[in-house]
CSV table of C-alpha atoms in Angstrom, one decimal:
chain,number,residue,atom,x,y,z
H,1,MET,CA,155.9,84.9,142.2
H,2,HIS,CA,156.3,81.2,142.9
H,3,TYR,CA,154.0,78.7,141.2
H,4,LYS,CA,153.2,75.0,141.9
H,5,LEU,CA,152.8,73.3,138.5
H,6,LEU,CA,153.0,74.1,134.8
H,7,VAL,CA,151.5,71.6,132.4
H,8,LYS,CA,152.5,72.7,128.9
H,9,GLY,CA,152.8,71.5,125.3
H,10,LEU,CA,149.1,70.8,125.2
H,11,LYS,CA,147.1,70.6,121.9
H,12,GLN,CA,143.7,70.7,123.6
H,13,ILE,CA,142.3,72.0,126.8
H,14,VAL,CA,138.6,71.2,127.6
H,15,GLN,CA,137.7,74.0,129.9
H,16,ILE,CA,133.9,73.4,130.0
H,17,THR,CA,133.6,77.0,130.9
H,18,ASP,CA,135.9,79.9,131.5
H,19,GLN,CA,133.3,82.0,133.4
H,20,PRO,CA,134.0,82.3,137.1
H,21,ASP,CA,130.3,82.7,138.1
H,22,VAL,CA,129.0,79.7,136.1
H,23,GLU,CA,128.0,76.8,138.4
H,24,PHE,CA,126.3,74.5,135.9
H,25,LEU,CA,125.2,74.2,132.3
H,26,LYS,CA,121.8,73.2,131.2
H,27,GLY,CA,119.7,72.9,128.0
H,28,GLU,CA,121.6,73.9,124.8
H,29,GLN,CA,124.5,75.2,127.0
H,30,MET,CA,125.6,71.6,127.6
H,31,LYS,CA,126.5,71.2,123.9
H,32,ASN,CA,128.5,74.4,123.7
H,33,ILE,CA,131.5,73.7,126.0
H,34,LYS,CA,134.6,75.8,126.0
H,35,VAL,CA,137.5,74.0,124.2
H,36,LEU,CA,140.9,75.5,123.4
H,37,ASN,CA,142.8,74.0,120.5
H,38,SER,CA,146.3,74.6,119.2
H,39,ALA,CA,148.0,73.1,116.1
H,40,ASN,CA,151.3,74.1,117.6
H,41,ASN,CA,150.8,72.3,120.9
H,42,ASP,CA,151.5,75.5,122.8
H,43,LEU,CA,148.6,75.5,125.3
H,44,CYS,CA,149.3,75.4,129.0
H,45,VAL,CA,147.9,75.5,132.6
H,46,LEU,CA,149.7,77.2,135.5
H,47,THR,CA,148.6,76.4,139.1
H,48,ALA,CA,149.2,78.4,142.3
H,49,HIS,CA,150.5,77.0,145.5
H,50,ASN,CA,147.1,76.9,147.1
H,51,GLY,CA,146.0,74.2,144.6
H,52,THR,CA,144.0,76.5,142.3
H,53,ILE,CA,144.4,77.3,138.6
H,54,PHE,CA,146.2,80.6,138.0
H,55,TYR,CA,146.4,80.7,134.2
H,56,VAL,CA,144.9,78.8,131.2
H,57,GLY,CA,145.9,79.6,127.6
H,58,ASP,CA,148.7,80.1,125.2
H,59,GLU,CA,152.2,79.6,126.5
H,60,HIS,CA,153.1,83.0,125.2
H,61,GLY,CA,150.7,84.5,127.7
H,62,LEU,CA,153.0,83.4,130.5
H,63,GLU,CA,155.4,86.2,129.5
H,64,ALA,CA,153.0,88.7,131.2
H,65,PHE,CA,154.0,87.2,134.5
H,66,GLY,CA,157.7,87.9,134.1
H,67,LYS,CA,160.6,86.5,132.2
H,68,LYS,CA,161.7,84.0,134.9
H,69,LEU,CA,158.9,82.1,136.5
H,70,GLU,CA,159.7,80.1,139.6
H,71,ILE,CA,157.8,76.8,139.2
H,72,ASP,CA,158.1,73.7,141.4
H,73,LYS,CA,157.1,71.2,138.7
H,74,ILE,CA,156.9,71.5,134.9
H,75,ILE,CA,155.4,68.7,132.8
H,76,SER,CA,155.8,68.9,129.0
H,77,THR,CA,153.2,66.8,127.3
H,78,ASN,CA,154.2,67.0,123.6
H,79,GLY,CA,150.6,67.3,122.4
H,80,GLY,CA,148.5,66.1,125.3
H,81,VAL,CA,144.8,66.7,125.9
H,82,LEU,CA,143.7,68.1,129.3
H,83,ILE,CA,140.1,67.6,130.6
H,84,PRO,CA,138.6,68.4,134.0
H,85,GLY,CA,138.8,65.8,136.7
H,86,PHE,CA,135.7,63.6,136.9
H,87,ILE,CA,133.2,64.1,139.7
H,88,ASP,CA,131.0,61.3,140.8
H,89,GLY,CA,127.6,62.7,141.7
H,90,HIS,CA,126.3,59.6,143.4
H,91,SER,CA,128.2,56.7,145.0
H,92,HIS,CA,128.1,54.4,148.0
H,93,PRO,CA,131.8,53.5,148.7
H,94,VAL,CA,131.4,52.4,152.3
H,95,PHE,CA,130.1,48.8,152.5
H,96,ALA,CA,131.0,45.3,153.5
H,97,GLY,CA,130.4,42.1,151.6
H,98,ASP,CA,129.3,41.7,148.0
H,99,ARG,CA,126.2,40.7,146.2
H,100,VAL,CA,127.6,38.6,143.4
H,101,HIS,CA,125.1,35.8,144.3
H,102,GLU,CA,122.2,38.2,143.4
H,103,PHE,CA,123.5,38.7,139.9
H,104,ALA,CA,122.3,35.2,138.9
H,105,MET,CA,118.9,35.9,140.4
H,106,LYS,CA,118.6,39.1,138.4
H,107,LEU,CA,119.7,37.4,135.2
H,108,ALA,CA,117.0,34.8,135.8
H,109,GLY,CA,114.4,37.5,136.0
H,110,ALA,CA,114.1,38.5,139.6
H,111,THR,CA,113.3,42.1,140.3
H,112,TYR,CA,115.2,44.3,142.8
H,113,MET,CA,112.3,44.1,145.3
H,114,GLU,CA,112.0,40.3,144.9
H,115,VAL,CA,115.7,40.0,145.6
H,116,GLN,CA,115.3,42.2,148.7
H,117,ALA,CA,112.3,40.2,149.9
H,118,ALA,CA,114.5,37.1,149.8
H,119,GLY,CA,117.0,38.7,152.2
H,120,GLY,CA,119.2,40.3,149.5
H,121,GLY,CA,119.6,43.8,148.2
H,122,ILE,CA,120.3,46.7,150.6
H,123,ILE,CA,119.2,44.6,153.6
H,124,PHE,CA,122.0,42.1,152.9
H,125,THR,CA,124.6,44.9,152.6
H,126,THR,CA,123.5,46.8,155.7
H,127,SER,CA,123.6,43.7,157.8
H,128,HIS,CA,127.1,42.8,156.6
H,129,THR,CA,128.2,46.4,157.0
H,130,LYS,CA,126.9,46.5,160.6
H,131,GLU,CA,129.0,43.4,161.4
H,132,ALA,CA,132.1,44.9,160.0
H,133,SER,CA,134.8,46.4,162.2
H,134,GLU,CA,135.2,50.2,162.8
H,135,ASP,CA,138.7,49.9,161.2
H,136,GLN,CA,137.1,48.7,158.0
H,137,LEU,CA,134.2,51.2,157.8
H,138,LEU,CA,134.9,54.1,160.2
H,139,GLU,CA,131.3,54.1,161.0
H,140,ASP,CA,128.3,51.8,161.7
H,141,PHE,CA,124.8,51.7,160.3
H,142,VAL,CA,121.6,51.4,162.2
H,143,ASN,CA,118.8,49.1,160.8
H,144,GLY,CA,115.4,49.8,162.2
H,145,ALA,CA,112.5,47.4,162.3
H,146,ASN,CA,110.1,49.2,159.8
H,147,GLU,CA,109.5,52.5,158.0
H,148,GLU,CA,107.7,54.2,160.8
H,149,ASP,CA,110.2,53.1,163.5
H,150,GLN,CA,113.0,54.1,161.2
H,151,THR,CA,111.6,57.5,160.6
H,152,LYS,CA,111.1,58.1,164.3
H,153,LEU,CA,114.6,56.9,165.0
H,154,ILE,CA,116.1,59.2,162.4
H,155,VAL,CA,114.1,62.3,163.2
H,156,GLN,CA,113.9,62.0,167.0
H,157,GLU,CA,117.4,60.5,167.7
H,158,MET,CA,119.8,60.5,164.9
H,159,ILE,CA,119.4,64.0,163.5
H,160,PRO,CA,119.4,65.6,167.0
H,161,LYS,CA,122.6,63.7,167.7
H,162,ILE,CA,124.1,65.0,164.4
H,163,ARG,CA,123.0,68.5,165.4
H,164,GLU,CA,124.7,68.0,168.8
H,165,GLU,CA,128.0,66.8,167.2
H,166,LYS,CA,128.0,69.7,164.6
H,167,ASN,CA,127.5,72.2,167.5
H,168,LYS,CA,130.6,70.6,169.1
H,169,GLY,CA,132.6,71.4,165.9
H,170,LYS,CA,132.5,67.8,164.7
H,171,LEU,CA,130.9,66.4,161.5
H,172,GLN,CA,131.6,69.7,159.7
H,173,ASN,CA,132.1,67.9,156.4
H,174,LEU,CA,128.6,66.4,156.6
H,175,GLU,CA,126.5,68.4,154.1
H,176,ASN,CA,123.8,66.2,152.5
H,177,ILE,CA,121.0,64.0,153.7
H,178,ASP,CA,119.7,61.0,151.7
H,179,VAL,CA,116.6,58.8,151.8
H,180,PHE,CA,115.7,55.9,149.6
H,181,CYS,CA,112.2,57.2,148.7
H,182,GLU,CA,110.6,54.1,147.2
H,183,LYS,CA,107.5,51.9,147.6
H,184,GLY,CA,108.1,49.4,150.4
H,185,VAL,CA,111.1,51.4,151.8
H,186,PHE,CA,110.4,55.0,152.7
H,187,GLY,CA,107.2,56.6,151.5
H,188,VAL,CA,106.9,60.2,150.3
H,189,GLU,CA,105.7,61.6,153.6
H,190,SER,CA,108.2,59.7,155.6
H,191,THR,CA,110.9,60.9,153.2
H,192,ARG,CA,109.6,64.5,153.5
H,193,GLU,CA,109.7,64.4,157.3
H,194,ILE,CA,113.3,63.1,157.3
H,195,LEU,CA,114.6,65.5,154.7
H,196,LYS,CA,112.9,68.5,156.4
H,197,SER,CA,114.4,67.5,159.7
H,198,GLY,CA,117.8,67.4,158.0
H,199,GLN,CA,117.2,70.8,156.5
H,200,SER,CA,116.5,72.2,159.9
H,201,ILE,CA,120.2,71.5,160.9
H,202,GLY,CA,121.7,72.7,157.7
H,203,LEU,CA,121.8,69.5,155.6
H,204,TYR,CA,120.9,69.6,151.9
H,205,PRO,CA,118.3,67.0,150.6
H,206,ASN,CA,120.1,64.8,148.0
H,207,PHE,CA,118.1,61.6,147.7
H,208,HIS,CA,117.0,58.6,145.8
H,209,ALA,CA,113.7,59.1,144.0
H,210,GLU,CA,111.4,57.3,141.4
H,211,GLU,CA,113.8,54.5,140.7
H,212,LEU,CA,111.5,51.5,140.6
H,213,ASN,CA,108.0,53.0,140.9
H,214,TYR,CA,106.4,56.4,140.5
H,215,ILE,CA,105.2,57.6,143.9
H,216,GLY,CA,105.5,61.3,143.6
H,217,GLY,CA,108.9,61.6,145.4
H,218,VAL,CA,110.2,64.0,142.8
H,219,GLU,CA,107.3,66.5,143.2
H,220,MET,CA,107.9,66.4,146.9
H,221,GLY,CA,111.6,66.9,146.5
H,222,ALA,CA,111.0,69.9,144.2
H,223,GLU,CA,108.6,71.4,146.8
H,224,ILE,CA,111.3,71.4,149.5
H,225,ARG,CA,113.9,72.6,147.0
H,226,ALA,CA,116.1,69.5,147.2
H,227,ARG,CA,119.7,70.0,146.1
H,228,ALA,CA,119.6,66.9,143.9
H,229,MET,CA,117.6,63.7,143.2
H,230,SER,CA,119.0,60.5,141.8
H,231,HIS,CA,117.9,57.6,139.6
H,232,LEU,CA,114.6,59.0,138.3
H,233,GLU,CA,113.8,56.1,135.9
H,234,GLU,CA,110.1,56.5,136.7
H,235,ILE,CA,109.9,60.3,136.8
H,236,SER,CA,106.7,61.9,135.6
H,237,ASP,CA,106.4,64.8,133.1
H,238,ALA,CA,105.1,66.9,136.0
H,239,GLY,CA,108.1,65.9,138.0
H,240,ILE,CA,110.4,67.0,135.3
H,241,GLU,CA,108.7,70.4,135.1
H,242,LYS,CA,108.9,70.8,138.9
H,243,MET,CA,112.6,69.9,139.0
H,244,ALA,CA,113.4,72.5,136.3
H,245,GLU,CA,111.5,75.1,138.3
H,246,ALA,CA,113.1,74.2,141.6
H,247,GLY,CA,116.7,74.0,140.1
H,248,SER,CA,117.1,70.5,141.6
H,249,VAL,CA,119.8,68.5,139.9
H,250,ALA,CA,118.9,65.2,138.3
H,251,VAL,CA,121.7,62.8,139.0
H,252,LEU,CA,121.4,59.9,136.5
H,253,LEU,CA,123.0,56.5,137.1
H,254,PRO,CA,123.4,54.7,133.7
H,255,SER,CA,125.1,51.6,135.1
H,256,THR,CA,122.3,50.9,137.6
H,257,ALA,CA,119.6,51.1,135.0
H,258,PHE,CA,121.7,48.8,132.8
H,259,ILE,CA,122.5,46.2,135.4
H,260,LEU,CA,118.9,46.1,136.8
H,261,ARG,CA,117.4,46.1,133.3
H,262,LEU,CA,115.4,49.2,134.0
H,263,LYS,CA,114.2,51.6,131.4
H,264,PRO,CA,116.6,54.5,131.2
H,265,PRO,CA,115.4,57.8,132.7
H,266,PRO,CA,114.1,60.3,130.1
H,267,ALA,CA,117.4,62.3,130.0
H,268,ARG,CA,116.6,64.0,126.7
H,269,LYS,CA,113.3,65.3,127.9
H,270,MET,CA,115.0,66.5,131.1
H,271,ILE,CA,117.6,68.4,129.2
H,272,GLU,CA,115.1,69.9,126.8
H,273,LYS,CA,112.9,71.1,129.7
H,274,GLY,CA,115.8,72.8,131.4
H,275,VAL,CA,116.6,70.3,134.2
H,276,ILE,CA,120.3,70.4,135.4
H,277,VAL,CA,121.5,66.9,134.5
H,278,ALA,CA,124.5,65.2,136.2
H,279,LEU,CA,125.9,61.7,136.2
H,280,GLY,CA,127.0,59.3,138.9
H,281,SER,CA,128.4,55.8,139.1
H,282,ASP,CA,126.2,54.6,141.9
H,283,PHE,CA,129.2,52.5,143.0
H,284,ASN,CA,127.9,49.9,145.4
H,285,PRO,CA,127.6,46.1,145.7
H,286,ASN,CA,124.6,46.2,143.4
H,287,ALA,CA,126.3,48.3,140.6
H,288,PHE,CA,130.0,47.7,140.9
H,289,CYS,CA,131.3,50.3,138.5
H,290,LEU,CA,134.2,52.6,139.3
H,291,ALA,CA,134.8,54.1,135.9
H,292,MET,CA,133.3,57.5,135.1
H,293,PRO,CA,134.3,57.2,131.4
H,294,MET,CA,132.2,54.1,131.2
H,295,ILE,CA,129.3,55.9,132.9
H,296,MET,CA,129.5,58.6,130.3
H,297,HIS,CA,129.6,56.0,127.5
H,298,PHE,CA,126.5,54.4,128.8
H,299,ALA,CA,124.8,57.8,129.2
H,300,CYS,CA,125.5,58.5,125.5
H,301,VAL,CA,124.3,55.1,124.2
H,302,THR,CA,121.4,54.3,126.5
H,303,MET,CA,120.2,57.8,127.5
H,304,HIS,CA,121.0,59.5,124.2
H,305,LEU,CA,123.3,62.2,125.6
H,306,SER,CA,125.8,63.8,123.2
H,307,MET,CA,129.5,63.5,124.2
H,308,PRO,CA,129.7,67.1,125.3
H,309,GLU,CA,126.5,66.7,127.4
H,310,ALA,CA,128.0,63.6,129.0
H,311,LEU,CA,131.2,65.4,129.9
H,312,VAL,CA,129.4,68.3,131.3
H,313,ALA,CA,127.2,66.0,133.4
H,314,ALA,CA,130.3,64.2,134.8
H,315,THR,CA,132.2,67.4,135.7
H,316,ILE,CA,130.7,70.8,136.4
H,317,ASN,CA,127.0,69.6,136.8
H,318,SER,CA,128.0,66.8,139.2
H,319,ALA,CA,130.1,69.3,141.1
H,320,HIS,CA,127.0,71.5,141.3
H,321,SER,CA,124.9,68.6,142.7
H,322,LEU,CA,127.4,68.5,145.6
H,323,GLY,CA,127.5,72.3,146.1
H,324,ARG,CA,130.8,72.8,144.4
H,325,GLY,CA,129.8,74.2,141.0
H,326,ARG,CA,131.9,77.3,141.2
H,327,THR,CA,135.1,75.7,142.4
H,328,HIS,CA,135.3,72.3,140.6
H,329,GLY,CA,134.4,70.7,137.3
H,330,ALA,CA,136.1,73.1,134.9
H,331,ILE,CA,139.6,74.2,133.9
H,332,ALA,CA,139.5,77.9,134.6
H,333,ALA,CA,141.2,80.5,136.7
H,334,HIS,CA,140.6,80.3,140.5
H,335,ARG,CA,139.0,76.8,140.3
H,336,GLN,CA,140.6,73.8,142.0
H,337,ALA,CA,143.4,72.4,139.9
H,338,ASP,CA,141.8,68.9,139.3
H,339,PHE,CA,142.4,67.6,135.8
H,340,VAL,CA,143.2,64.5,133.7
H,341,LEU,CA,145.9,64.4,131.0
H,342,LEU,CA,145.1,62.2,128.0
H,343,GLU,CA,147.3,60.8,125.3
H,344,ALA,CA,144.7,60.9,122.5
H,345,ASN,CA,143.7,62.7,119.3
H,346,SER,CA,140.9,64.5,121.1
H,347,TRP,CA,139.0,64.5,124.4
H,348,GLU,CA,136.1,62.5,122.8
H,349,HIS,CA,138.3,59.3,123.0
H,350,ILE,CA,137.8,59.1,126.7
H,351,ILE,CA,134.1,58.4,126.1
H,352,TYR,CA,134.5,56.5,122.7
H,353,ARG,CA,137.0,53.9,124.0
H,354,ILE,CA,134.7,52.0,126.3
H,355,ALA,CA,137.1,49.1,126.8
H,356,GLY,CA,140.4,51.1,126.6
H,357,HIS,CA,139.9,54.5,128.2
H,358,GLU,CA,142.4,53.6,131.0
H,359,ALA,CA,145.1,53.3,128.3
H,360,ILE,CA,144.8,56.9,127.2
H,361,ILE,CA,144.9,58.4,130.7
H,362,SER,CA,148.5,59.6,131.2
H,363,LYS,CA,148.3,61.6,134.4
H,364,VAL,CA,145.8,62.7,137.0
H,365,PHE,CA,146.2,65.9,139.1
H,366,LYS,CA,144.4,67.0,142.3
H,367,LYS,CA,144.9,70.5,143.7
H,368,GLY,CA,147.9,70.7,141.3
H,369,GLU,CA,149.5,67.6,142.7
H,370,LEU,CA,150.3,64.6,140.5
H,371,VAL,CA,148.3,61.7,142.0
H,372,TYR,CA,148.6,59.2,139.2
H,373,SER,CA,151.1,58.7,136.4
H,374,LYS,CA,151.1,55.9,133.8
């Protein structure tokens, strides 16, 4: 049989899980991740031509597949550490303009809503995005006059248009629907109406909730079985219970809480109550952070996650928040071959070295293809 890639000479492989039917880890499971170690540096990962992982384990185990393996590319690491590829559970990469001018306002004590009232915040970004060319953004944004008009526009015009395009075989990669459920933006009932309308055409609710004020958005999201809810700085105890019951993923955004000087969401309470916890960068003009290792570091320091919990939250649990918990986020047979090769004593250094994690990333693979090499 012909194989795509063999990464060998590894001293450590952080699988997260080796179970094919596991889509996420929660509670105490988040601390008990599957890690392979070898003092002889003889661990390896073999990938198939379809971009999935075929074998994980001791190099001697390759003998079971024949004495002469045909492999397109072999990488010898001489004691490398392999971890799953990071998965960002929440980001806004399409925008125009920046909001660096707002940073001084925030440092002077202005709140997010005060900045928005002054013409900044998301209003500033959407106006600049609307003015940008199609070549820059690939799509445009519509900015309605107020919440009621926006809700009608979305429910009566935009979602039916999306349904029409999906029926034509277009927009097949569109899976989720998001609403900024917040006081002064979209209220709970408007959010419910939009999300339910999205559900009617097969979209999964994955929305912003309880960031700046408690308004009951989480309880509503749990009622409609939302796939995921993000931010959650102001979540109630009842909301935590409802999320655990519904199986909705809590996507926490440490850099946003840090930059906006918000109290961190109660991550420990969520984990203890059985909520599935994931992490996201919230990359946008308001929280310009691209580095998932830094997000994990912040999660450990400000939200009191352990390092294994942070890694789980940034891999398999984030994958689950996007509906890919069985195919991504772990190094195990039949999952997509996305992983990161580190030059470090152990995988924990990717979280520990907040200012130098890039230096220990040696290679990055996606579907078994080398996409980055130091």
